[in-house]
mmCIF file of C-alpha atoms in Angstrom:
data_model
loop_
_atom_site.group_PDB
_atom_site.id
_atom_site.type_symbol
_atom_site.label_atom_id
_atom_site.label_comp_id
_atom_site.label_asym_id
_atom_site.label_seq_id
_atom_site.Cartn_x
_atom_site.Cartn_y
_atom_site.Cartn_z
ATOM 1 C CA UNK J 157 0.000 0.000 0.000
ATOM 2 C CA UNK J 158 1.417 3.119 -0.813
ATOM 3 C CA UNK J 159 2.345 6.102 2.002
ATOM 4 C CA UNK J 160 0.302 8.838 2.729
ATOM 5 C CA UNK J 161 1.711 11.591 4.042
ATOM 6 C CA UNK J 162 1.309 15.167 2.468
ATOM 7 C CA UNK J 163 -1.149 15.724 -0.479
ATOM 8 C CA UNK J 164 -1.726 18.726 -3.130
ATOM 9 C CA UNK J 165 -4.466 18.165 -5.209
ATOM 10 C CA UNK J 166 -7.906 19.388 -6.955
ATOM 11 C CA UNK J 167 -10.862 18.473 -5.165
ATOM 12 C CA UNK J 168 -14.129 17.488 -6.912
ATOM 13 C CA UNK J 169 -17.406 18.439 -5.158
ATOM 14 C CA UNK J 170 -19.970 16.253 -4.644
ATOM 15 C CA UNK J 171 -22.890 18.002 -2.289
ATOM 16 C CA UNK J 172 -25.118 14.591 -1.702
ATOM 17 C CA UNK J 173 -25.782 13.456 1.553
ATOM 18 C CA UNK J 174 -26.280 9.718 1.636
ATOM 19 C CA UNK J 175 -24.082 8.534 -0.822
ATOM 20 C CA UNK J 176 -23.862 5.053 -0.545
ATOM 21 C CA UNK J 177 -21.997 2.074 -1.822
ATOM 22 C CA UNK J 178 -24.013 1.335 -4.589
ATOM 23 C CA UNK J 179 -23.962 4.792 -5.581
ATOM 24 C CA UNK J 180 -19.966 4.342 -5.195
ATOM 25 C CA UNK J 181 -19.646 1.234 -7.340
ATOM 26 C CA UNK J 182 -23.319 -0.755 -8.093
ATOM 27 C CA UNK J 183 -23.392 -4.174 -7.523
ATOM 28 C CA UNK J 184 -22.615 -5.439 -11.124
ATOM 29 C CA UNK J 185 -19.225 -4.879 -10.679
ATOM 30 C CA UNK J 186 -18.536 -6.906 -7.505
ATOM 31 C CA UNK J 187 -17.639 -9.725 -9.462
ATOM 32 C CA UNK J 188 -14.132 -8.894 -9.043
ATOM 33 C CA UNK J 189 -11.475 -9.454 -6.607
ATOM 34 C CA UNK J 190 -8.802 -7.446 -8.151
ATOM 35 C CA UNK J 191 -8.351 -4.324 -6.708
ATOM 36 C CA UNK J 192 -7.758 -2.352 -9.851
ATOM 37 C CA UNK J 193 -9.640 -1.701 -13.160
ATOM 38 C CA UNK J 194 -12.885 -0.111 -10.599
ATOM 39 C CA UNK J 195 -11.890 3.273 -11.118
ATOM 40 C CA UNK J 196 -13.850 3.391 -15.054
ATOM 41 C CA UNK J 197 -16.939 2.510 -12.718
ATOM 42 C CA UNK J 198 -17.172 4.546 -9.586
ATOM 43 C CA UNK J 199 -20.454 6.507 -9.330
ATOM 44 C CA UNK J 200 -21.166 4.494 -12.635
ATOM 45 C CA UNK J 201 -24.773 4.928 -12.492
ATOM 46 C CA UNK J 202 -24.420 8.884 -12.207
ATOM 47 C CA UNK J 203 -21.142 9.231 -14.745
ATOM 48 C CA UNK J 204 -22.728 7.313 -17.767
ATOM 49 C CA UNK J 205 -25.949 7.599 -19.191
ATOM 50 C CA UNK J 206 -28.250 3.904 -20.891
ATOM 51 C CA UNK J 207 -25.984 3.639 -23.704
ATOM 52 C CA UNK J 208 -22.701 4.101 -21.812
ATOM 53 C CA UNK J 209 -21.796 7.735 -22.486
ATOM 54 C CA UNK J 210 -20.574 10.044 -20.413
ATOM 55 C CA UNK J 211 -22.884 12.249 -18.396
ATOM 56 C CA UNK J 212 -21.741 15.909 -19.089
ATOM 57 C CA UNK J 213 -22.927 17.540 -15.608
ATOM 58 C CA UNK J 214 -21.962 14.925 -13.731
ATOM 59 C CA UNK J 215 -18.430 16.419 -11.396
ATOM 60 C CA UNK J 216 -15.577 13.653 -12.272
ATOM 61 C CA UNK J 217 -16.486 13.946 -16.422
ATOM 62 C CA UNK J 218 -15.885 18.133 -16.247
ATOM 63 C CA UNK J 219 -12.613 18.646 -17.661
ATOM 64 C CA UNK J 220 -11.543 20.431 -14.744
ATOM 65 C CA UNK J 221 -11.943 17.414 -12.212
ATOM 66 C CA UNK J 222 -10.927 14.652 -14.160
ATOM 67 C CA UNK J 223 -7.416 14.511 -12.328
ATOM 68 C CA UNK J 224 -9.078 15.161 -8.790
ATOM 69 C CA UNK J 225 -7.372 13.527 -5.716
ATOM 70 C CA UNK J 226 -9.609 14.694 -3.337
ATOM 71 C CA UNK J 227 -13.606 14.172 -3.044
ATOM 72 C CA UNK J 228 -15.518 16.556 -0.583
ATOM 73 C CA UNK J 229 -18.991 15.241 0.107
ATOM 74 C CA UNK J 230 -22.068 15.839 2.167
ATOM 75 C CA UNK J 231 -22.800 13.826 5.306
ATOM 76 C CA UNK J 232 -23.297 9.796 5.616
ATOM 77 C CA UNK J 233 -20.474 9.318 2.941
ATOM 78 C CA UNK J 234 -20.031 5.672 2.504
ATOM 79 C CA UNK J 235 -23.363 4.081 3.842
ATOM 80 C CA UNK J 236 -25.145 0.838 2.547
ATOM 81 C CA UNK J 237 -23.603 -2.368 2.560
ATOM 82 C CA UNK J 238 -19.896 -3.359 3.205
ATOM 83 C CA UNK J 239 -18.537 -3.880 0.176
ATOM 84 C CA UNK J 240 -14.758 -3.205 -0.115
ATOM 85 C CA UNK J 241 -15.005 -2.907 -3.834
ATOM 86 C CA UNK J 242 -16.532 1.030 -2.763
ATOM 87 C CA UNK J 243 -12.883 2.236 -1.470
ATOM 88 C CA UNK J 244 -11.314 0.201 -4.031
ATOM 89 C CA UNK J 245 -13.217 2.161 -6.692
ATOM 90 C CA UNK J 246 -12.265 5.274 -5.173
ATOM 91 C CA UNK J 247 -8.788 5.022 -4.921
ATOM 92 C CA UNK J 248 -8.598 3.576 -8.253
ATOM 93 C CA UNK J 249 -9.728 6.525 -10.093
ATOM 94 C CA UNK J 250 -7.121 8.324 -7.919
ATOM 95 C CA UNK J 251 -8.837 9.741 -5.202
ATOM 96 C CA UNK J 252 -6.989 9.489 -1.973
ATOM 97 C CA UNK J 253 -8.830 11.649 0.277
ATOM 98 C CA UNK J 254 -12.682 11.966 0.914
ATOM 99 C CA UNK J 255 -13.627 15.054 2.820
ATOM 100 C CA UNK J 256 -17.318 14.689 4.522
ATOM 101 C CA UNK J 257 -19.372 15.976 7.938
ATOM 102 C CA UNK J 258 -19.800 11.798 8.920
ATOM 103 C CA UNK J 259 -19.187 8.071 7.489
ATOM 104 C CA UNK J 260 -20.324 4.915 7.857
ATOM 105 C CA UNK J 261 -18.291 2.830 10.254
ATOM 106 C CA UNK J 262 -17.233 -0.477 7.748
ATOM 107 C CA UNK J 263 -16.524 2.015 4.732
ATOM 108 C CA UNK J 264 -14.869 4.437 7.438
ATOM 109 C CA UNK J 265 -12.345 2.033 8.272
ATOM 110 C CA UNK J 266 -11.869 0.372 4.804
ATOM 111 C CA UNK J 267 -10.536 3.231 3.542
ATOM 112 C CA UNK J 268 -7.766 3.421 5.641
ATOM 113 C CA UNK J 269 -6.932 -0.563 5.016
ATOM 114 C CA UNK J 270 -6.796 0.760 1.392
ATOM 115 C CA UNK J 271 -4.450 4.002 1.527
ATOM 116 C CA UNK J 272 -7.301 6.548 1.463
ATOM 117 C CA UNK J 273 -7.749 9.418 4.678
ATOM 118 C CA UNK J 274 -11.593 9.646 4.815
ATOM 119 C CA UNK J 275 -11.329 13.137 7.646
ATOM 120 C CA UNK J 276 -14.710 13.871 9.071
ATOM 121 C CA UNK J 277 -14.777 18.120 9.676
ATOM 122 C CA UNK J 278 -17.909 20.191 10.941
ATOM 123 C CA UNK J 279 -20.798 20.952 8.454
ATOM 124 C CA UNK J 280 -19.787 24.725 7.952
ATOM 125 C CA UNK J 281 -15.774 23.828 7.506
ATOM 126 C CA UNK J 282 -17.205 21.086 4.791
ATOM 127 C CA UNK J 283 -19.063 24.110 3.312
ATOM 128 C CA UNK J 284 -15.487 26.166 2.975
ATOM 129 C CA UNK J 285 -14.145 23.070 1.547
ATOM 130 C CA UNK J 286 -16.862 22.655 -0.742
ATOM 131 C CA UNK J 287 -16.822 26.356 -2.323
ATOM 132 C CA UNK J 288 -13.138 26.103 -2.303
ATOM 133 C CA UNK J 289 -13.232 22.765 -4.901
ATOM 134 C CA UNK J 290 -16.311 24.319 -7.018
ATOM 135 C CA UNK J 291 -13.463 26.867 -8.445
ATOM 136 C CA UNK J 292 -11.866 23.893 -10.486
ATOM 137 C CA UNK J 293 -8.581 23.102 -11.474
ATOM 138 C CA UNK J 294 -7.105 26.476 -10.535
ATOM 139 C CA UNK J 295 -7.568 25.567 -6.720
ATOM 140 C CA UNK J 296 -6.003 23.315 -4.889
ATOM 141 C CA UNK J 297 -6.230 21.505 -1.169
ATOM 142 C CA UNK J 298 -3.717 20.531 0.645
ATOM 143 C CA UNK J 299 -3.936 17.299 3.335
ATOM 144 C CA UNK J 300 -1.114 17.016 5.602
ATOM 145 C CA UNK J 301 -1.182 13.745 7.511
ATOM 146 C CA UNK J 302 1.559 14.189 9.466
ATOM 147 C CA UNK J 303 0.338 17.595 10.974
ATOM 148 C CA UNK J 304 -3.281 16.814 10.758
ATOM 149 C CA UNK J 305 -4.147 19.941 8.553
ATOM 150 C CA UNK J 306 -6.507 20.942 5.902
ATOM 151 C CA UNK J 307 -5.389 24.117 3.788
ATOM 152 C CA UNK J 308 -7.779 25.281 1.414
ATOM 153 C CA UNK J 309 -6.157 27.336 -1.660
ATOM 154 C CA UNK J 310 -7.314 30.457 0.150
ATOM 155 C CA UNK J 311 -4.561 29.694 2.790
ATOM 156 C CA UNK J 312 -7.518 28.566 5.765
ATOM 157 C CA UNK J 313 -6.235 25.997 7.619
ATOM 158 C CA UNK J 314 -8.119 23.765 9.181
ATOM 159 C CA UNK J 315 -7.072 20.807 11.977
ATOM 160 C CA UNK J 316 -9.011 17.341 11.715
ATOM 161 C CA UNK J 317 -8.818 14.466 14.051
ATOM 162 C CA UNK J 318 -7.587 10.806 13.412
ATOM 163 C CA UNK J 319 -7.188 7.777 15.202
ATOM 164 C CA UNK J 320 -3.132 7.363 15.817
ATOM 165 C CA UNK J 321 -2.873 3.636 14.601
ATOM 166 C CA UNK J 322 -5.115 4.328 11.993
ATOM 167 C CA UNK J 323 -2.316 7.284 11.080
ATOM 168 C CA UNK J 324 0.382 5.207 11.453
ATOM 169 C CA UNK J 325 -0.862 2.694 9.007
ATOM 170 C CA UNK J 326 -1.177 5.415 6.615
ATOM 171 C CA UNK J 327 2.227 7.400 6.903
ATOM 172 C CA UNK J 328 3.498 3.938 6.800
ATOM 173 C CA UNK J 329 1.555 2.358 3.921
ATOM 174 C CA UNK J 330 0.781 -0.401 6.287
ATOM 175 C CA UNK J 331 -2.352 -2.803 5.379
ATOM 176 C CA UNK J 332 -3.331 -5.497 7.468
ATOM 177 C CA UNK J 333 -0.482 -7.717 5.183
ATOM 178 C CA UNK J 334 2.089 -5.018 5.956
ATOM 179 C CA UNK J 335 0.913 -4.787 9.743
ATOM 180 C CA UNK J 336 1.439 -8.972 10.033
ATOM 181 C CA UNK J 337 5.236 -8.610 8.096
ATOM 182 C CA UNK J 338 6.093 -5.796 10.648
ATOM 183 C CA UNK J 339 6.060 -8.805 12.754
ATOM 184 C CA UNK J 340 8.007 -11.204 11.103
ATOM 185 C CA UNK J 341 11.054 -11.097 13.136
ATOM 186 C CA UNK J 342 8.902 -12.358 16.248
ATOM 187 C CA UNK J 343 6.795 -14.337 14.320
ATOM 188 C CA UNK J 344 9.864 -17.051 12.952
ATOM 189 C CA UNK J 345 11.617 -16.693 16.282
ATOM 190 C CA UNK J 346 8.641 -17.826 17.869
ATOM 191 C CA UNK J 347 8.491 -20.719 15.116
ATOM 192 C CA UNK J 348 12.277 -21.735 15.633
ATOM 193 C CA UNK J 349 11.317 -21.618 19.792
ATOM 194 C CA UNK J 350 8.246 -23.799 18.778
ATOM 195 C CA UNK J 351 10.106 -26.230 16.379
ATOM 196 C CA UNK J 352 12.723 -26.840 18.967
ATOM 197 C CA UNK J 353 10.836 -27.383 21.705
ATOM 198 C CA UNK J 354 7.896 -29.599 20.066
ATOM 199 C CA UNK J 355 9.658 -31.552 16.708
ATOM 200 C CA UNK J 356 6.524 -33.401 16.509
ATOM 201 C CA UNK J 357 3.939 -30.328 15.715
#
């Protein structure tokens, strides 16, 4: 999993409260278990009209958002079932922050197992955020991990909280694979102990 630690990008606006999984990535595409190849298909259902073409209006096919690596959206981000695929999805097309008042728990915490910072921030600092990514490609947020910061491209900073494992995993580019291997020195000493001591298991 990649490190996250300090990120400059455009943010795409997307003022819906409720958004949830199936919104993110419907259910036709959980056939998969890859991890990549989602991205074509996240908010499918609002991107691409009956025939497959792309929905004009809709925020990630404007010209100015199609390199966005930062989502801000309205409250309940994430809700509906537990699918995995939803994060994966996001973080294919290349977001790696989602900036929202509230999440649900299970898509909460899969984003961090898949290198994205979901930060939860007050309604009315949302709102700043949200005016700040309707100006396009010519503004840019910045996300510092490290210092726990927000800085709109107005220079407003603003300070979010995050659980300090949860950070560490991040600045570290630690999934739950990564977390077990951190281990690994303990983990075959304990096995060379164990051999020794019972040849038989």
């Amino acid at each position: 999993m990649d490190k996250f630690t300090k990120l400059s990008g455009i943010a795409a606006p997307l003022p819906l409260v409720n958004i949830d999984t199936d919104m993110i990535i419907p259910k036709q595409f959980l056939k998969t278990i890859k991890r990549s190849g989602l991205g074509v298909n996240l908010f499918d259902e609002m991107r691409y009209d009956d025939d497959g073409k792309e929905i004009p209006d809709f925020v990630l096919n404007k010209p100015q958002y199609r390199e966005a690596q930062i989502l801000v959206a309205g409250d309940n981000f994430g809700c509906g079932s537990s699918r995995e695929h939803a994060p994966w999805a996001i973080k294919d097309f290349g977001i790696s922050c989602v900036i929202a008042p509230s999440y649900a728990d299970i898509f909460y915490n899969n984003c961090f197992k898949n290198g994205i910072l979901p930060i939860a921030l007050p309604q009315e600092q949302v709102d700043v955020l949200m005016q700040d990514a309707e100006k396009g490609s010519n503004a840019r947020i910045e996300v510092d991990l490290e210092a726990q910061t927000i800085t709109s491209s107005d220079g407003e900073v603003f300070a979010f909280d995050v659980d300090p494992f949860k950070k560490h995993c991040l600045l570290n580019g630690l999934d739950d694979i990564g977390l077990t291997m951190e281990k690994a020195p303990s983990i075959d000493s304990f096995e060379a102990k164990s051999g020794a001591e019972r040849p038989w298991v």
